[in-house]
Amino acid sequence: MSTLPRNKKQAEIDAREEAASRMAYVGTLASGLAHEIRSPLNAMKLNLGLLGEMAPAMSAEKRAEFERCVRLIEREVDGLQELLSEFLAFARPPRMQMLATDVNDLISQVIELVQPECRGKHIEIVRDFQKDLYPVGLDQHQFGRGVLLNLLTNAREQIKEHGTITLRTRETPEHVELQVEDNGGGVKPEDEPKIFELFFSTKEHGTGLGLPIARRIVQEHGGELLLENHPGRGATFIVRLPKSKILEYKK
Ligand SMILES: Nc1ncnc2c1ncn2[C@@H]1O[C@H](COP(=O)(O)OP(=O)(O)OP(=O)(O)O)[C@@H](O)[C@H]1O
Ligand SMILES: [Mg+2]
């Protein structure tokens, strides 16, 4: 039983309902927008392909400039398509496909995706894995892309150049825990309460979708995503996942 005074309790309920209706509004907006933007984007992509095919007919000097422009537009269109998919993933997450997963393996797969960029920027990725980790029930695609890749990308973007990202896994009696730690200076204390909010970003080209998406996916897995901030030194994002009962019986 809660001992909160009635008006405080009511205020909390109102705040939760307002947040829920805002989320529903964002969801509707995202689906509508995605629908409107997807078709013209597809048409642009298709026509860029056709433009590219015209390049061989051009004079050598014009061709290089032409191809550069086409590539640039193509990159931007790809970026927009990706953004749209993220919006859609947020608005209508697909049904989860839960598979017994060795988190160490999944992290290693995602590291592969960021490794080339990190190598170029002298960012070292350190693995501090607990061996023979208890397998947890995960949607590997959603968790890999939506959680691990987002956290790793944030760490990489925060460090910019020269630094270390440490990935740690640990098992407790009830949870499998993973940590993404960086030494990129951490979150500004005044930003701490805002970083999981939709659209909050301190980056010039950030959309502020990464962390809210990551947190939502973790919560849909029955887990929690927390920040352990060390201002001036770095940030550690902690994902705590429950050991699934079903898997326990099978062990
Ligand atoms: N590892 C980190 N260290 C310091 N600050 C961070 C870290 N990760 C996230 N933040 C802060 O939290 C904000 C929100 O992160 P989030 O991933 O949601 O959005 P973003 O990275 O700005 O944009 P997007 O992920 O959509 O490209 C960031 O803009 C940054 O200020
Ligand atoms: Mg991000």
mmCIF file of N, CA, C and O and ligand atoms in Angstrom, residues 150-151 153-154 157 203 206-211, ligand 2:
data_model
loop_
_atom_site.group_PDB
_atom_site.id
_atom_site.type_symbol
_atom_site.label_atom_id
_atom_site.label_comp_id
_atom_site.label_asym_id
_atom_site.label_seq_id
_atom_site.Cartn_x
_atom_site.Cartn_y
_atom_site.Cartn_z
ATOM 1 N N ASN A 150 23.700 1.174 -30.214
ATOM 2 C CA ASN A 150 23.460 2.550 -29.769
ATOM 3 C C ASN A 150 24.420 2.955 -28.656
ATOM 4 O O ASN A 150 24.969 4.057 -28.669
ATOM 5 N N LEU A 151 24.631 2.059 -27.692
ATOM 6 C CA LEU A 151 25.522 2.399 -26.568
ATOM 7 C C LEU A 151 26.970 2.520 -27.042
ATOM 8 O O LEU A 151 27.697 3.436 -26.642
ATOM 9 N N THR A 153 27.952 3.226 -30.083
ATOM 10 C CA THR A 153 28.066 4.412 -30.942
ATOM 11 C C THR A 153 28.173 5.672 -30.091
ATOM 12 O O THR A 153 28.991 6.550 -30.357
ATOM 13 N N ASN A 154 27.361 5.750 -29.047
ATOM 14 C CA ASN A 154 27.448 6.909 -28.149
ATOM 15 C C ASN A 154 28.832 7.010 -27.526
ATOM 16 O O ASN A 154 29.402 8.104 -27.440
ATOM 17 N N GLU A 157 31.231 8.186 -30.186
ATOM 18 C CA GLU A 157 31.029 9.605 -30.519
ATOM 19 C C GLU A 157 31.521 10.513 -29.394
ATOM 20 O O GLU A 157 32.039 11.591 -29.638
ATOM 21 N N LYS A 203 24.283 16.754 -29.498
ATOM 22 C CA LYS A 203 25.138 16.656 -30.692
ATOM 23 C C LYS A 203 24.552 17.460 -31.843
ATOM 24 O O LYS A 203 23.320 17.525 -31.984
ATOM 25 N N GLY A 206 22.651 14.994 -33.815
ATOM 26 C CA GLY A 206 21.988 13.930 -33.054
ATOM 27 C C GLY A 206 20.478 14.057 -33.141
ATOM 28 O O GLY A 206 19.937 15.152 -33.248
ATOM 29 N N THR A 207 19.796 12.889 -33.092
ATOM 30 C CA THR A 207 18.340 12.933 -33.107
ATOM 31 C C THR A 207 17.775 12.716 -31.700
ATOM 32 O O THR A 207 16.596 12.971 -31.470
ATOM 33 N N GLY A 208 18.608 12.229 -30.806
ATOM 34 C CA GLY A 208 18.123 11.984 -29.445
ATOM 35 C C GLY A 208 17.184 10.805 -29.357
ATOM 36 O O GLY A 208 16.298 10.747 -28.505
ATOM 37 N N LEU A 209 17.388 9.839 -30.254
ATOM 38 C CA LEU A 209 16.533 8.647 -30.240
ATOM 39 C C LEU A 209 17.249 7.437 -29.635
ATOM 40 O O LEU A 209 16.608 6.515 -29.150
ATOM 41 N N GLY A 210 18.586 7.455 -29.692
ATOM 42 C CA GLY A 210 19.366 6.263 -29.320
ATOM 43 C C GLY A 210 19.049 5.721 -27.929
ATOM 44 O O GLY A 210 18.667 4.559 -27.782
ATOM 45 N N LEU A 211 19.190 6.567 -26.920
ATOM 46 C CA LEU A 211 19.006 6.076 -25.547
ATOM 47 C C LEU A 211 17.554 5.725 -25.211
ATOM 48 O O LEU A 211 17.317 4.698 -24.582
HETATM 49 MG MG MG B 2 23.141 8.119 -29.743
#
